Amino acid sequence: MRVLVVEDERGLAAAITRGLTEEGFTVHTALNGVDGLWSATHQPHDVIILDIMLPALSGYEVLKRLRAARVWTPVLMLTAKDGEYDEADALDLGADDYLSKPFSYVVLVAHLRALLRRGAPARPAVLAAADLTLDPSRRKCQRAGQEIPLTAREFALLEFLMRRPDEVVSKSDILTHVWDENFDGDTNIVEVYVRYLRRKIDTPFGRHTIDTVRGVGYRLNTEG
Ligand code: CA
């Protein structure tokens, strides 16, 4: 099993390498985001351990570019409590699992084995709900084959909803994930953007894709 470790703390990278090698893994390391992205896209790996805080290119950017390049190798993200991103962000960004630093080596191996058992899922590159499609890597939204131009924020909001089909999501959840956590405006902004979205993806087509769940939030209706 080939593991790519992208970690700029040399001591930690060396310790992980030593430990995993003893467990029978073949380990490659990259000490910054640029090298990590190159290795991840050009060499076959079964799993990638990716630190978030990296010089040159953050783990967040590495992961985004990796998925945009349709590389679906499972990624275990290393997060730090005092970091800019937390565990929820790691999963939201497309990581398959995360570990907060400091972590125990036994726990790391257990997480890796679980990820390897799951393998790389064949992920749908394009999200779909009835005849509405959203292609995150191409930044394209279409309904019934007709392209719908969306602003970056509208796109992010629709993507967030389409990744949780038929689930009720609260306005504050949307606010946290689509706006940044430091946004201190009120949740009315979510209502405003849902309205913008409906005007583009629903109204012209006589559809109702985004349901309002009173007092809670919204639900992407896959049959709407
Ligand atoms: Ca780091």
Short mmCIF file of C-alpha atoms and ligand atoms in Angstrom, two decimals:
data_model
loop_
_atom_site.label_atom_id
_atom_site.label_comp_id
_atom_site.label_asym_id
_atom_site.label_seq_id
_atom_site.Cartn_x
_atom_site.Cartn_y
_atom_site.Cartn_z
CA MET A 1 0.00 0.00 0.00
CA ARG A 2 1.41 3.32 -1.06
CA VAL A 3 0.92 6.31 1.20
CA LEU A 4 1.74 9.90 0.34
CA VAL A 5 2.46 12.09 3.37
CA VAL A 6 2.25 15.85 2.72
CA GLU A 7 3.54 17.50 5.88
CA ASP A 8 6.00 20.37 6.32
CA GLU A 9 7.02 19.54 9.87
CA ARG A 10 10.03 17.38 9.08
CA GLY A 11 10.08 15.67 12.45
CA LEU A 12 6.45 14.64 12.19
CA ALA A 13 6.81 13.58 8.54
CA ALA A 14 9.81 11.43 9.47
CA ALA A 15 8.03 9.87 12.45
CA ILE A 16 4.95 9.02 10.34
CA THR A 17 7.18 7.59 7.61
CA ARG A 18 9.12 5.45 10.08
CA GLY A 19 6.00 4.15 11.79
CA LEU A 20 4.09 3.38 8.60
CA THR A 21 7.09 1.70 7.00
CA GLU A 22 7.27 -0.63 9.99
CA GLU A 23 3.62 -1.45 9.39
CA GLY A 24 4.47 -2.47 5.84
CA PHE A 25 3.35 0.65 4.00
CA THR A 26 5.40 2.20 1.21
CA VAL A 27 5.68 5.86 2.15
CA HIS A 28 6.48 8.91 0.02
CA THR A 29 6.72 12.35 1.54
CA ALA A 30 6.31 15.87 0.24
CA LEU A 31 7.27 18.83 2.41
CA ASN A 32 5.08 21.47 0.79
CA GLY A 33 1.77 21.78 -1.02
CA VAL A 34 3.19 22.19 -4.52
CA ASP A 35 5.27 19.02 -4.33
CA GLY A 36 2.40 17.23 -2.63
CA LEU A 37 -0.03 18.14 -5.41
CA TRP A 38 2.47 17.04 -8.03
CA SER A 39 3.04 13.66 -6.37
CA ALA A 40 -0.66 13.14 -5.75
CA THR A 41 -1.55 13.76 -9.39
CA HIS A 42 1.44 12.10 -11.07
CA GLN A 43 2.11 9.03 -8.94
CA PRO A 44 -0.32 6.33 -7.85
CA HIS A 45 -1.11 6.27 -4.13
CA ASP A 46 -3.67 4.31 -2.18
CA VAL A 47 -4.16 7.00 0.42
CA ILE A 48 -2.90 10.54 1.10
CA ILE A 49 -2.18 12.09 4.50
CA LEU A 50 -2.50 15.81 3.98
CA ASP A 51 -1.66 18.55 6.46
CA ILE A 52 -3.73 21.73 6.10
CA MET A 53 -1.14 24.32 7.07
CA LEU A 54 1.53 24.00 4.40
CA PRO A 55 3.91 26.42 2.77
CA ALA A 56 3.47 27.32 -0.93
CA LEU A 57 0.00 25.80 -1.27
CA SER A 58 -2.30 24.99 1.65
CA GLY A 59 -3.70 21.51 2.13
CA TYR A 60 -7.09 23.06 1.42
CA GLU A 61 -5.90 24.19 -2.05
CA VAL A 62 -4.14 20.90 -2.72
CA LEU A 63 -7.33 18.98 -2.00
CA LYS A 64 -9.46 21.32 -4.12
CA ARG A 65 -7.12 21.03 -7.10
CA LEU A 66 -6.82 17.30 -6.67
CA ARG A 67 -10.56 16.77 -6.79
CA ALA A 68 -10.93 19.26 -9.66
CA ALA A 69 -8.39 17.12 -11.53
CA ARG A 70 -10.65 14.14 -10.75
CA VAL A 71 -8.12 12.39 -8.55
CA TRP A 72 -10.21 10.53 -5.99
CA THR A 73 -7.48 8.97 -3.85
CA PRO A 74 -8.80 8.90 -0.27
CA VAL A 75 -7.46 11.83 1.75
CA LEU A 76 -6.93 11.89 5.50
CA MET A 77 -6.58 15.50 6.52
CA LEU A 78 -4.50 16.61 9.50
CA THR A 79 -6.11 19.52 11.29
CA ALA A 80 -4.90 21.65 14.16
CA LYS A 81 -7.28 23.03 16.76
CA ASP A 82 -5.76 26.46 16.46
CA GLY A 83 -5.71 26.33 12.70
CA GLU A 84 -7.67 28.31 10.19
CA TYR A 85 -9.78 25.27 9.29
CA ASP A 86 -11.39 22.70 11.55
CA GLU A 87 -12.62 19.13 11.22
CA ALA A 88 -15.97 20.02 9.71
CA ASP A 89 -14.23 22.13 7.07
CA ALA A 90 -11.91 19.25 6.20
CA LEU A 91 -14.83 16.97 5.40
CA ASP A 92 -16.67 19.73 3.62
CA LEU A 93 -13.65 20.34 1.42
CA GLY A 94 -13.77 16.78 0.20
CA ALA A 95 -11.46 15.01 2.62
CA ASP A 96 -12.51 11.45 3.42
CA ASP A 97 -11.44 11.57 7.03
CA TYR A 98 -9.53 13.80 9.41
CA LEU A 99 -7.35 13.63 12.47
CA SER A 100 -6.67 16.51 14.83
CA LYS A 101 -3.12 17.12 15.91
CA PRO A 102 -1.72 15.88 18.15
CA PHE A 103 -2.83 12.32 17.36
CA SER A 104 -1.63 8.97 18.52
CA TYR A 105 0.13 6.80 16.04
CA VAL A 106 -2.17 3.83 16.75
CA VAL A 107 -5.18 5.97 15.90
CA LEU A 108 -3.53 7.16 12.68
CA VAL A 109 -2.94 3.59 11.52
CA ALA A 110 -6.51 2.60 12.42
CA HIS A 111 -7.87 5.51 10.37
CA LEU A 112 -5.64 4.64 7.41
CA ARG A 113 -6.70 1.01 7.43
CA ALA A 114 -10.37 1.99 7.54
CA LEU A 115 -9.85 4.34 4.57
CA LEU A 116 -8.00 1.69 2.61
CA ARG A 117 -10.79 -0.81 3.21
CA ARG A 118 -13.26 1.69 1.79
CA GLY A 119 -11.04 2.41 -1.21
CA ALA A 120 -11.51 5.30 -3.59
CA PRO A 121 -15.19 5.63 -4.38
CA ALA A 122 -16.18 6.38 -7.93
CA ARG A 123 -17.62 9.79 -7.26
CA PRO A 124 -20.10 11.46 -9.49
CA ALA A 125 -18.24 14.33 -11.08
CA VAL A 126 -21.54 16.05 -11.72
CA LEU A 127 -24.21 16.56 -9.07
CA ALA A 128 -27.77 16.03 -10.23
CA ALA A 129 -31.31 16.49 -8.95
CA ALA A 130 -33.93 15.59 -11.55
CA ASP A 131 -32.97 17.59 -14.65
CA LEU A 132 -30.85 20.07 -12.69
CA THR A 133 -27.11 19.43 -12.87
CA LEU A 134 -24.13 21.09 -11.26
CA ASP A 135 -20.56 20.40 -12.31
CA PRO A 136 -18.21 21.74 -9.61
CA SER A 137 -15.03 21.12 -11.58
CA ARG A 138 -16.32 23.05 -14.60
CA ARG A 139 -18.36 25.56 -12.56
CA LYS A 140 -21.42 24.84 -14.70
CA CYS A 141 -25.09 24.68 -13.81
CA GLN A 142 -27.71 23.39 -16.23
CA ARG A 143 -31.42 22.69 -16.17
CA ALA A 144 -32.96 20.57 -18.92
CA GLY A 145 -29.73 21.04 -20.87
CA GLN A 146 -29.93 24.83 -20.64
CA GLU A 147 -26.99 26.58 -19.04
CA ILE A 148 -27.78 28.80 -16.06
CA PRO A 149 -25.19 31.43 -15.12
CA LEU A 150 -24.66 31.64 -11.36
CA THR A 151 -22.53 33.97 -9.28
CA ALA A 152 -19.81 32.36 -7.14
CA ARG A 153 -21.95 32.64 -4.00
CA GLU A 154 -25.07 31.26 -5.67
CA PHE A 155 -23.01 28.39 -7.01
CA ALA A 156 -21.52 27.63 -3.59
CA LEU A 157 -24.96 27.71 -1.99
CA LEU A 158 -26.48 25.39 -4.60
CA GLU A 159 -23.51 23.03 -4.37
CA PHE A 160 -23.85 22.89 -0.59
CA LEU A 161 -27.55 21.97 -0.93
CA MET A 162 -27.00 19.49 -3.77
CA ARG A 163 -24.39 17.65 -1.75
CA ARG A 164 -27.10 17.05 0.87
CA PRO A 165 -30.04 15.94 -1.26
CA ASP A 166 -33.37 15.68 0.58
CA GLU A 167 -31.73 16.67 3.87
CA VAL A 168 -32.99 19.57 5.93
CA VAL A 169 -30.18 22.05 6.47
CA SER A 170 -30.41 24.99 8.82
CA LYS A 171 -29.74 28.56 7.79
CA SER A 172 -26.90 28.77 10.27
CA ASP A 173 -25.29 25.64 8.79
CA ILE A 174 -25.51 27.23 5.37
CA LEU A 175 -24.12 30.46 6.70
CA THR A 176 -21.15 28.70 8.29
CA HIS A 177 -20.28 26.71 5.19
CA VAL A 178 -21.12 29.01 2.33
CA TRP A 179 -20.12 32.25 3.98
CA ASP A 180 -17.11 32.14 6.24
CA GLU A 181 -17.28 31.53 9.94
CA ASN A 182 -16.33 35.11 10.65
CA PHE A 183 -19.34 36.45 8.79
CA ASP A 184 -21.31 38.16 11.51
CA GLY A 185 -24.32 39.29 9.53
CA ASP A 186 -27.64 37.62 10.21
CA THR A 187 -29.14 34.62 8.48
CA ASN A 188 -31.39 36.83 6.33
CA ILE A 189 -28.60 36.81 3.79
CA VAL A 190 -29.29 33.10 3.25
CA GLU A 191 -32.94 33.86 2.47
CA VAL A 192 -31.86 36.51 0.01
CA TYR A 193 -29.57 34.12 -1.85
CA VAL A 194 -32.10 31.31 -1.84
CA ARG A 195 -34.47 33.77 -3.51
CA TYR A 196 -31.83 34.62 -6.13
CA LEU A 197 -31.27 30.95 -6.79
CA ARG A 198 -34.96 30.13 -7.13
CA ARG A 199 -35.32 32.92 -9.66
CA LYS A 200 -32.67 31.29 -11.78
CA ILE A 201 -33.10 27.55 -11.34
CA ASP A 202 -36.79 27.16 -10.50
CA THR A 203 -39.14 29.98 -11.52
CA PRO A 204 -38.32 30.05 -15.26
CA PHE A 205 -38.86 26.29 -15.40
CA GLY A 206 -41.94 26.09 -13.16
CA ARG A 207 -40.05 23.94 -10.65
CA HIS A 208 -39.63 23.85 -6.86
CA THR A 209 -36.19 22.45 -6.11
CA ILE A 210 -35.48 24.32 -2.90
CA ASP A 211 -38.12 23.68 -0.24
CA THR A 212 -38.48 25.99 2.73
CA VAL A 213 -38.77 24.06 5.98
CA ARG A 214 -40.45 26.52 8.29
CA GLY A 215 -38.50 27.50 11.36
CA VAL A 216 -35.58 25.30 10.35
CA GLY A 217 -34.09 26.00 6.96
CA TYR A 218 -34.13 24.46 3.53
CA ARG A 219 -34.16 21.13 1.75
CA LEU A 220 -33.05 20.34 -1.76
CA ASN A 221 -35.94 18.39 -3.20
CA THR A 222 -34.51 15.93 -5.70
CA GLU A 223 -37.89 15.51 -7.27
CA GLY A 224 -38.76 19.19 -7.35
CA CA B 1 1.96 22.23 8.80
#
